[in-house]
Short mmCIF file of C-alpha atoms in Angstrom, two decimals:
data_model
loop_
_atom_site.label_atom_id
_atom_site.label_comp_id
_atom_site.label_asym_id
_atom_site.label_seq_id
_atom_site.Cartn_x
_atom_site.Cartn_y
_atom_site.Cartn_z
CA UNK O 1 202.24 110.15 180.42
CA UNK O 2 202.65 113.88 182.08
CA UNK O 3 200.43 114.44 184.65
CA UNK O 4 198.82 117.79 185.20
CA UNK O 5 196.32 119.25 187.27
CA UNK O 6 193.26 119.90 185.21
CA UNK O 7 193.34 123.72 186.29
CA UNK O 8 196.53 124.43 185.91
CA UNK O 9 196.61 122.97 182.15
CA UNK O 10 193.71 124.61 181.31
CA UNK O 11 194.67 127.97 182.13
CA UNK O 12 197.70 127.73 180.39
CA UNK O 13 196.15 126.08 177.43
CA UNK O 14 197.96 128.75 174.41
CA UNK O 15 197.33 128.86 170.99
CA UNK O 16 200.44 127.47 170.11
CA UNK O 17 201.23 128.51 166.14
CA UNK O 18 204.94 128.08 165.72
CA UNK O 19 205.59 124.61 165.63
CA UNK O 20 209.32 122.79 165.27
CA UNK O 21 209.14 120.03 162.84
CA UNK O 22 210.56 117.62 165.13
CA UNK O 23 208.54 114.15 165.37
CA UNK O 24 205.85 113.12 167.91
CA UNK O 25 206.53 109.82 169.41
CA UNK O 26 204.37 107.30 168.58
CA UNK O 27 203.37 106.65 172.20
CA UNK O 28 202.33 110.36 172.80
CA UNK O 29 200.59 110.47 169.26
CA UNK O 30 198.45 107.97 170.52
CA UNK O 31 197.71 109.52 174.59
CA UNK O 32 196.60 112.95 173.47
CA UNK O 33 194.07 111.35 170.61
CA UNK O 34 193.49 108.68 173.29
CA UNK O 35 192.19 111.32 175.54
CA UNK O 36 190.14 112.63 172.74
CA UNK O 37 187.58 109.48 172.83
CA UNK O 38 186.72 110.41 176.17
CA UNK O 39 184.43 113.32 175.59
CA UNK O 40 180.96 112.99 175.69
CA UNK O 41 178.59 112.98 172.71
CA UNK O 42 174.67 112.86 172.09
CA UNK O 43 173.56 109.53 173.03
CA UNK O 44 177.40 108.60 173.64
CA UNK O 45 177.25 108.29 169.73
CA UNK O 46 181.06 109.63 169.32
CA UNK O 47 180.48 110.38 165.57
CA UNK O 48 183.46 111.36 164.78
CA UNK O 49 186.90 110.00 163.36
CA UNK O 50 190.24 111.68 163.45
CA UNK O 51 193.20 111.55 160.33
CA UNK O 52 196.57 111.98 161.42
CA UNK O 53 197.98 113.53 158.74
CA UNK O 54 201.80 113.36 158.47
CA UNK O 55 202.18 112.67 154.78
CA UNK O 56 205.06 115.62 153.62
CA UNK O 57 202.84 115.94 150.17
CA UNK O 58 199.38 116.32 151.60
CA UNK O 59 200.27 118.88 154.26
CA UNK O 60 201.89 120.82 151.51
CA UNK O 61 198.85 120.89 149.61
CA UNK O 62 197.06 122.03 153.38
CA UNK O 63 199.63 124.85 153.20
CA UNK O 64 198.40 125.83 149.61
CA UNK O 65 194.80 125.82 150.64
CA UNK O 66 195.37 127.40 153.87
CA UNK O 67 197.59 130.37 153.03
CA UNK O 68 195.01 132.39 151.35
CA UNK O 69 192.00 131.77 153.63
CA UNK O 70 194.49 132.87 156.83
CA UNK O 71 195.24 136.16 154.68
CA UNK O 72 191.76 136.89 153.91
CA UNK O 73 190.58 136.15 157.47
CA UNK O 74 193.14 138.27 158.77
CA UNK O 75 193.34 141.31 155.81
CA UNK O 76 191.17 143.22 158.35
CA UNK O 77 193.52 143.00 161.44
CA UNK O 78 196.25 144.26 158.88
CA UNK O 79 194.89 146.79 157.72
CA UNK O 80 194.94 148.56 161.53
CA UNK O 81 197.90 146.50 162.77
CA UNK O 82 199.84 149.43 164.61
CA UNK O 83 197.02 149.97 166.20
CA UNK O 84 196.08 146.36 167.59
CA UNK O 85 196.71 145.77 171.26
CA UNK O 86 199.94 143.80 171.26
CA UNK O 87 198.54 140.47 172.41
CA UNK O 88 196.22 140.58 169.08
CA UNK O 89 199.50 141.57 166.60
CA UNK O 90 201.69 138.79 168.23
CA UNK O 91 198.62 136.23 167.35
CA UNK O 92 198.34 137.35 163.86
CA UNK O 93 202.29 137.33 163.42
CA UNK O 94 202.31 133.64 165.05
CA UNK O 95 199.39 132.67 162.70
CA UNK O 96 201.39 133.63 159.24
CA UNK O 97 203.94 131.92 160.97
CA UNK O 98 201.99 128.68 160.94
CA UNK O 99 200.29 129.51 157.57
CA UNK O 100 204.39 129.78 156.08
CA UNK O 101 205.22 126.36 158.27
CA UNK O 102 201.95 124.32 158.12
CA UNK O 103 203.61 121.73 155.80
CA UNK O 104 206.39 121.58 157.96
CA UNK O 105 204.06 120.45 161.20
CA UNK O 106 205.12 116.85 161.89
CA UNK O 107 200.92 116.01 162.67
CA UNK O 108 197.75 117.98 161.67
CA UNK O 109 194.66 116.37 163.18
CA UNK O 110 191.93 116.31 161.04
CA UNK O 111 188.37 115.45 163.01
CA UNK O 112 185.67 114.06 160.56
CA UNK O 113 182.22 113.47 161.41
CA UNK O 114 179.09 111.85 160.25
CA UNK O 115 176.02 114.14 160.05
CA UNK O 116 173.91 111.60 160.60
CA UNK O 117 175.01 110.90 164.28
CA UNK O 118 173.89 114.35 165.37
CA UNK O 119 170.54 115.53 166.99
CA UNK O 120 170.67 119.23 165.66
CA UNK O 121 167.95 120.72 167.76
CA UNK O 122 168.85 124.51 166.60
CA UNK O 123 168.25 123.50 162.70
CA UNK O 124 164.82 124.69 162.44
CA UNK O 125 165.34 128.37 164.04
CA UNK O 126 165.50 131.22 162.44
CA UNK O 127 169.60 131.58 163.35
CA UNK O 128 173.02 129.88 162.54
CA UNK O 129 172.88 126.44 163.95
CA UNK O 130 175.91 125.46 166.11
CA UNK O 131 174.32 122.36 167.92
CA UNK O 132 175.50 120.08 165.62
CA UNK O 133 179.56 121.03 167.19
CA UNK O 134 178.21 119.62 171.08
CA UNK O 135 179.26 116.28 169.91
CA UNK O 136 182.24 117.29 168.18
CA UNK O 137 184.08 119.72 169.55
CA UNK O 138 184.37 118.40 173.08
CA UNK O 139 186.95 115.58 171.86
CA UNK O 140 189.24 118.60 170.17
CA UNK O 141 189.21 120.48 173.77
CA UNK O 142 189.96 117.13 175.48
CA UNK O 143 192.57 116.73 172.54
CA UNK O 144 194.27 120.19 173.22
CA UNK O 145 194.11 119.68 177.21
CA UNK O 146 196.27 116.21 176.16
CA UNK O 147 198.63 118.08 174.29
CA UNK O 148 199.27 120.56 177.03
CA UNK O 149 200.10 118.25 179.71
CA UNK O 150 202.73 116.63 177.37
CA UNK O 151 203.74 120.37 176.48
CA UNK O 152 203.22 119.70 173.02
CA UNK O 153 201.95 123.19 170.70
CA UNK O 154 198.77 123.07 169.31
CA UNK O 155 195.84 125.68 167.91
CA UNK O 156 192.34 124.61 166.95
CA UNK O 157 191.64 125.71 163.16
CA UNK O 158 188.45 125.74 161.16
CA UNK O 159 189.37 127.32 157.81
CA UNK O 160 190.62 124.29 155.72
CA UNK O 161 186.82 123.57 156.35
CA UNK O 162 186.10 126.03 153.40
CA UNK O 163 188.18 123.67 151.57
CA UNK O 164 186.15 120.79 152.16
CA UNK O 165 185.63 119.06 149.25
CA UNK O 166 189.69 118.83 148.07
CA UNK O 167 190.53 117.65 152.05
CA UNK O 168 187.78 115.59 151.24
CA UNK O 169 189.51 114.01 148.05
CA UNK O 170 193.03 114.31 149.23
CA UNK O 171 192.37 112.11 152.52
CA UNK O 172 189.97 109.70 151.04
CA UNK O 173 187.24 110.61 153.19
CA UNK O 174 183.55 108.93 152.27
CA UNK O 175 180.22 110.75 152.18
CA UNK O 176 178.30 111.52 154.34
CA UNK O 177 181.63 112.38 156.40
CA UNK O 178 182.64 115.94 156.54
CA UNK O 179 185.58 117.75 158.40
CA UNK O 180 185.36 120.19 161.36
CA UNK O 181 188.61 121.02 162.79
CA UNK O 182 192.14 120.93 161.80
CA UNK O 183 194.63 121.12 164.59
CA UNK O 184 198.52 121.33 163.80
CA UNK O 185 200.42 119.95 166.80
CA UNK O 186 204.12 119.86 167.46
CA UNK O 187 206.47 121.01 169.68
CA UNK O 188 206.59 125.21 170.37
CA UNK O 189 208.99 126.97 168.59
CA UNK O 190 208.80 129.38 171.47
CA UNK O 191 208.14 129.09 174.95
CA UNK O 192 204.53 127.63 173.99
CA UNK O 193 202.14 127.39 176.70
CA UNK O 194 201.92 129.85 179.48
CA UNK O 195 199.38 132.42 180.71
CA UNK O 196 196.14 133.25 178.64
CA UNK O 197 194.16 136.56 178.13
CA UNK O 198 190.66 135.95 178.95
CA UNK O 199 187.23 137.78 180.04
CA UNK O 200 186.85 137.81 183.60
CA UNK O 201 184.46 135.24 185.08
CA UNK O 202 182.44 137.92 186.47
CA UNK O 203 182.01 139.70 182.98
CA UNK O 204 180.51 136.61 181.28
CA UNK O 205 178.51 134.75 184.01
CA UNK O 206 174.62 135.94 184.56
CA UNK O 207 172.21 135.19 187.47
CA UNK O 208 168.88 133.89 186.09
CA UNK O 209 168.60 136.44 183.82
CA UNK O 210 171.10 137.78 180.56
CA UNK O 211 172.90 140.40 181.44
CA UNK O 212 172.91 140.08 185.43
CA UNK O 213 176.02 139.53 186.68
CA UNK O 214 176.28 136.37 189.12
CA UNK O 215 179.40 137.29 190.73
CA UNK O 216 179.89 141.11 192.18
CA UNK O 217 182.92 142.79 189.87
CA UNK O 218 185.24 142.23 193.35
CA UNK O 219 185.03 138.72 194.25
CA UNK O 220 188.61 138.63 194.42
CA UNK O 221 191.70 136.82 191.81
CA UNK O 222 191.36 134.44 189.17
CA UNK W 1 190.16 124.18 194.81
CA UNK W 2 189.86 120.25 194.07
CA UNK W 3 192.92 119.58 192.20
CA UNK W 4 192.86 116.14 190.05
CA UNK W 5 195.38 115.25 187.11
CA UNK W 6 193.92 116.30 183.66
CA UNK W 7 193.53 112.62 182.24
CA UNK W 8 192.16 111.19 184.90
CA UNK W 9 189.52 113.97 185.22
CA UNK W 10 188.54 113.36 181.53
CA UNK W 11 188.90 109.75 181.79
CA UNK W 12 185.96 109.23 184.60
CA UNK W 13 183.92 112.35 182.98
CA UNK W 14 180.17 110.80 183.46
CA UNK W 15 177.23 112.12 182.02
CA UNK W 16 175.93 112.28 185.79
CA UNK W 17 171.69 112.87 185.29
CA UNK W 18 170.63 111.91 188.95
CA UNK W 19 171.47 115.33 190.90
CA UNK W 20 170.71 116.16 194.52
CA UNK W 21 168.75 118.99 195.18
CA UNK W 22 171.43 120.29 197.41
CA UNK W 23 172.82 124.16 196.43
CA UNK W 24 176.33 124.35 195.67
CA UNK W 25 178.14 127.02 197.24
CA UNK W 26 178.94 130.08 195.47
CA UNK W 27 182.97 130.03 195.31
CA UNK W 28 182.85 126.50 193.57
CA UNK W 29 179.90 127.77 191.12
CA UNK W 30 182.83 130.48 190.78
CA UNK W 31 185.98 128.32 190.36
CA UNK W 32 183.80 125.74 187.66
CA UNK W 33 182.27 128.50 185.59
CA UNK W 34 185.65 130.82 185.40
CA UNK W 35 187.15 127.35 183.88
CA UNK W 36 184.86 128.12 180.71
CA UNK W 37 186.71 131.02 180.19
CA UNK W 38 189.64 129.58 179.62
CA UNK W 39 188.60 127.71 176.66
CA UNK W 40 189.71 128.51 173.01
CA UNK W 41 187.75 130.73 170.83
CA UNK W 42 187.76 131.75 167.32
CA UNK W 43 189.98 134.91 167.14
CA UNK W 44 189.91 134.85 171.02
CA UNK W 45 186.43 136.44 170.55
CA UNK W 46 184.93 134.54 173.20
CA UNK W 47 181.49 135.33 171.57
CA UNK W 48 179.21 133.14 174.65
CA UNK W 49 177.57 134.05 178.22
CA UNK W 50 176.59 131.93 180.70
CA UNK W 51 173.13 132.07 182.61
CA UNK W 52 173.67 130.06 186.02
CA UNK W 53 169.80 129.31 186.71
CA UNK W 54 168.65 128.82 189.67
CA UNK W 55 164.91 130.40 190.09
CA UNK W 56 162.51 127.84 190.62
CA UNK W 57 159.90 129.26 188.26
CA UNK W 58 162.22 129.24 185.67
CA UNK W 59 163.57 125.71 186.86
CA UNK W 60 159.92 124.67 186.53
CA UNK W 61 159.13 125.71 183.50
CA UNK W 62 162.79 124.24 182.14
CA UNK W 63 161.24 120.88 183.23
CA UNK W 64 157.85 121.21 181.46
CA UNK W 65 159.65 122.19 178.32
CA UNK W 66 162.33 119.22 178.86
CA UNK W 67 159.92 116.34 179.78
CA UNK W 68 158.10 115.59 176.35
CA UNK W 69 161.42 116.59 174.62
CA UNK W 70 163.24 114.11 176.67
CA UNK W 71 159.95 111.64 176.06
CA UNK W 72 160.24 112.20 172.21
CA UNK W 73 163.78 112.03 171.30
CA UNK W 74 164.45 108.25 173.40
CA UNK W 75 160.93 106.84 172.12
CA UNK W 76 163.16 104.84 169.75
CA UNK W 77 164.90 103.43 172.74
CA UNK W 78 161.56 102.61 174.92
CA UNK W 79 160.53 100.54 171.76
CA UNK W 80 163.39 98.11 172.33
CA UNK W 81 164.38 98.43 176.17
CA UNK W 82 164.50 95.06 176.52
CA UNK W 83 167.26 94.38 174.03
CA UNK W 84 169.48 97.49 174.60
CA UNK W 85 172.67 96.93 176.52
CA UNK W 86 172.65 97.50 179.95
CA UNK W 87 174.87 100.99 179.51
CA UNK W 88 171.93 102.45 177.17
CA UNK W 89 168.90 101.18 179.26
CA UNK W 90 171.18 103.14 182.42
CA UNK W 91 171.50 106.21 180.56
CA UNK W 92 167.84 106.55 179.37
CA UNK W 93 166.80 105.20 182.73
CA UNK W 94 169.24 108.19 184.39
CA UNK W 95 167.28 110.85 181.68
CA UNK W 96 164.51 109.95 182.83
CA UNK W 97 165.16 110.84 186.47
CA UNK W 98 166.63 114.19 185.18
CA UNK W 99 163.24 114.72 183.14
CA UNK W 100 161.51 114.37 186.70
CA UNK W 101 163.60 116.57 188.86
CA UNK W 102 164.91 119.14 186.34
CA UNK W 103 163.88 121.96 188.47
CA UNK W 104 164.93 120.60 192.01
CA UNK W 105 168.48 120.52 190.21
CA UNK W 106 170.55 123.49 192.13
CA UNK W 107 171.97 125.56 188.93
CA UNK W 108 171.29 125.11 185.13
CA UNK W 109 173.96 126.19 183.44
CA UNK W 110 172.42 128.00 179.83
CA UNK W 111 175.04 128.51 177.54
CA UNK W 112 174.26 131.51 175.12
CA UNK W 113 176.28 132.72 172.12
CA UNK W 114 175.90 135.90 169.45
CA UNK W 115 175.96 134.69 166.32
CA UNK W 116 178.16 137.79 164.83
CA UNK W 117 180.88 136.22 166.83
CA UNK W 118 181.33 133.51 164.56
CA UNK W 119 183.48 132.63 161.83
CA UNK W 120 181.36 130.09 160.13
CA UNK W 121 183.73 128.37 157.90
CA UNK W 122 180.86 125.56 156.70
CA UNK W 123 178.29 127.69 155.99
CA UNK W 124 178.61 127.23 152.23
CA UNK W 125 178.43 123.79 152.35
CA UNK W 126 176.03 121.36 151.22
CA UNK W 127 175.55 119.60 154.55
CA UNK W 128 174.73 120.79 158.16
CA UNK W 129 177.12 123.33 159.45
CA UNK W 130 178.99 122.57 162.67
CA UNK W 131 181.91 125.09 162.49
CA UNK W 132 180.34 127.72 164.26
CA UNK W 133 180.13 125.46 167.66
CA UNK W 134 184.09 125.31 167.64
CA UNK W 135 183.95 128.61 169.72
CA UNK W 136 181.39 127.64 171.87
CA UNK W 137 181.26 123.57 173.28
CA UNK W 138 185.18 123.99 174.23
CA UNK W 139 183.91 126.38 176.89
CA UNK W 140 181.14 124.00 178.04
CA UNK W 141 184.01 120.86 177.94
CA UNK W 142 186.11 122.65 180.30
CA UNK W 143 183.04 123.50 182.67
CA UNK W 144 182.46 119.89 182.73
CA UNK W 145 185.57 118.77 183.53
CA UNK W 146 185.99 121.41 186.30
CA UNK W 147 182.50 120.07 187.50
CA UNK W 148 184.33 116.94 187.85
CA UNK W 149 187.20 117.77 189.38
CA UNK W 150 184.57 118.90 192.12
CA UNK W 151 183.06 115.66 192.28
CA UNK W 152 179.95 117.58 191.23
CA UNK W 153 177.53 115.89 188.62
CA UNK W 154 176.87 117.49 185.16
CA UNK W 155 175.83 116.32 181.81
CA UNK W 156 175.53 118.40 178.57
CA UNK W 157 172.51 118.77 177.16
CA UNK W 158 170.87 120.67 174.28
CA UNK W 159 167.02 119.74 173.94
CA UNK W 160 166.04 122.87 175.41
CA UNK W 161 167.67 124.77 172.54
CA UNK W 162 164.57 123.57 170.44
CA UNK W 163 162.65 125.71 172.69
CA UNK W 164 164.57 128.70 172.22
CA UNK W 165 162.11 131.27 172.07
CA UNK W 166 160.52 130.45 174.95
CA UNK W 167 163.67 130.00 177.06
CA UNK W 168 164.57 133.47 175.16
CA UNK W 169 161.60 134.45 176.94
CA UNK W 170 162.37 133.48 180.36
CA UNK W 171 165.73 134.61 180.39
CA UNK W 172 165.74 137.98 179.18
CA UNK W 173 168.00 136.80 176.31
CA UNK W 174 167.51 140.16 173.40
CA UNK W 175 168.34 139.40 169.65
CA UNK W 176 170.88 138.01 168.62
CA UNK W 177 171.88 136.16 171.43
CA UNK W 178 170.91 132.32 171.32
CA UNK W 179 171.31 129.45 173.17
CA UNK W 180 173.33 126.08 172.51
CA UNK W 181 174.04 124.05 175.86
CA UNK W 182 172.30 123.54 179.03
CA UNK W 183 173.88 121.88 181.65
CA UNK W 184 172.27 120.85 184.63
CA UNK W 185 174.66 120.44 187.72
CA UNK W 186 174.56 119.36 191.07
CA UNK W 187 175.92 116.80 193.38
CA UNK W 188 175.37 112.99 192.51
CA UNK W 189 172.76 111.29 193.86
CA UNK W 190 174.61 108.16 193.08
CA UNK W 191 178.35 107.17 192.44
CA UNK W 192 178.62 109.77 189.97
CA UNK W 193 181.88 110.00 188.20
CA UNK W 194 183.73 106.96 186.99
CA UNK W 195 184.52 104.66 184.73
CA UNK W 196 183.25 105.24 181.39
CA UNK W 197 182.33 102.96 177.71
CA UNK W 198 183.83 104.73 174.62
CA UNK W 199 185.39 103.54 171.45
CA UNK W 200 189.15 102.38 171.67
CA UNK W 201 191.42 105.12 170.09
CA UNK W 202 192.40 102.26 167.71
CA UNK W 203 189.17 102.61 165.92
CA UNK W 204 188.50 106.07 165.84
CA UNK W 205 192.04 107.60 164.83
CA UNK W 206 193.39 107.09 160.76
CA UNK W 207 196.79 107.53 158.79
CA UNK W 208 196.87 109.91 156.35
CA UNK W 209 193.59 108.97 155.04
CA UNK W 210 190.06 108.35 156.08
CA UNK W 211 189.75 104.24 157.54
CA UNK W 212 193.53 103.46 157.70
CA UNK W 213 194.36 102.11 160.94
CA UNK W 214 197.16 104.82 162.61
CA UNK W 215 197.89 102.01 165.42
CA UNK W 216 197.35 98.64 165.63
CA UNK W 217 194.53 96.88 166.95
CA UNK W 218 196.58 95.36 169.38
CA UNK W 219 198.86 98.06 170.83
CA UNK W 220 197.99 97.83 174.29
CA UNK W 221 196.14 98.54 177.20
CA UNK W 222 194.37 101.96 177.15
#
């Protein structure tokens, strides 16, 4: 197993879209969904299941379904591209890298859960409800923190979710369960991992109230 | 900084819900909330705030909305005490402590989101959508897991979001912004961290398709 210091792998945790289709040991297959289980859920519940998909026909058939859903999503960014700051354009050009290579990624983790394990106390207001993901998507970060201490690529992805009900046929999976994540992992094409672009602590953290900041703008680095 | 290797961090990751009244100084409520930020997002959107609470009027009123939540959603458990393992009869006996001392907790961490920052992928499905909260719980995962590389307690909770309008309210939140975690956190009255009860990764994890064993039953310690 690699060890890591939680800080350090979490700040360097990348989007990682171009992916070698080289194979994932065994042995480090089963450490980074290993450290998946560990996340908490409502009443420690853990309703959810993970597919290892590494079947050369079904991950073709995710490449299908996923090409047009990343060109939609991203038709907007494309139509401005010169424009986009560079960090944005080099996402986008990694992404139809992975949406050209997705049947080529040796694993792509598909997380299932059962609705009926969930306490969804946003599903009677008046607004999208996103409770439902507290005991779900905690095992994908724990997941992605795994496969960044054994330096192995990785990028959360929801849009094969649109595709629900052929995932749903092609990997056998049983009502009630649904699918909420897809996550290709395999080794970076590229230098993987490394530094991240993120809002500054101070920007998004609030004293007692919305829109108060807790920290003062200076408080010093990252 | 406390520094502590990734999987051991997540490995010992406690829902801790007996919390000293003690404050915790500003430069770790610093280094544990700025690890939020460095979770994934959709589009690297990073659509969520977070509202460090520590007012004890709005503490107070936290607990008075918490308590006959808490009371309501384990009545199934009080019905059977007796007969639950010893694990379950800890955790609701733990809840119930947090239900009592809510607001003597030193922060309250409120997670809040804006809906037009999600790409809800499962909206058009016919069963509860999750998607959106694959921008949002990574953020509160990686607080958790810097709250325990600080040996401070934590737990994720998300009763309170059933009382939105009134925590709304309280916090100055304006339309759209809305609420979807809120973590109490302070240090343990208790042990705190350590060792926890989850599913082996031999039952949770498939092959391909949806119930077929990806390792054996047998392949080893964890």
């Amino acid at each position: 197993m690699q060890s890591l210091d939680f800080h350090h792998a979490a700040s360097t945790l990348r989007a990682v879209r171009k992916l070698k289709p080289d194979p994932i040991p065994e042995a480090t297959l089963r450490r980074v969904l290993k450290a998946a289980t560990w996340a908490p859920s409502g009443g420690n519940r853990q309703p959810w299941r993970v597919i290892a998909v590494r079947d050369p026909a079904i991950k073709q058939r995710f490449a299908e379904l996923y090409r047009p859903r990343w060109s939609a999503y991203t038709e907007p960014y494309r139509t401005k591209f010169d424009s986009l700051p560079a960090s944005v354009q080099g996402a986008v050009t990694a992404g139809d890298y992975l949406a050209g290579h997705l049947h080529e990624t040796p694993v792509v983790a598909v997380f299932c859960f059962d609705p009926g394990g969930l306490a969804i106390t946003d599903a009677g207001l008046d607004r999208p409800s996103v409770v439902g993901g507290g005991s779900l998507y905690p095992a994908v970060q724990n997941l992605l923190l795994a496969c960044r201490t054994e330096g192995l690529g990785c990028v959360l992805t929801t849009l094969l979710c649109a595709e629900e009900p052929e995932v749903r046929k092609l990997l056998e999976i049983p009502e009630p369960w649904a699918t909420y994540a897809h996550v290709p992992i395999g080794w970076p094409v590229g230098r993987g991992h490394g530094p991240i672009n993120r809002r500054p602590v101070e920007s998004v953290a609030y004293a007692d109230q919305f829109g108060k900041p807790l920290f003062p703008p200076e408080s010093g680095p990252g």
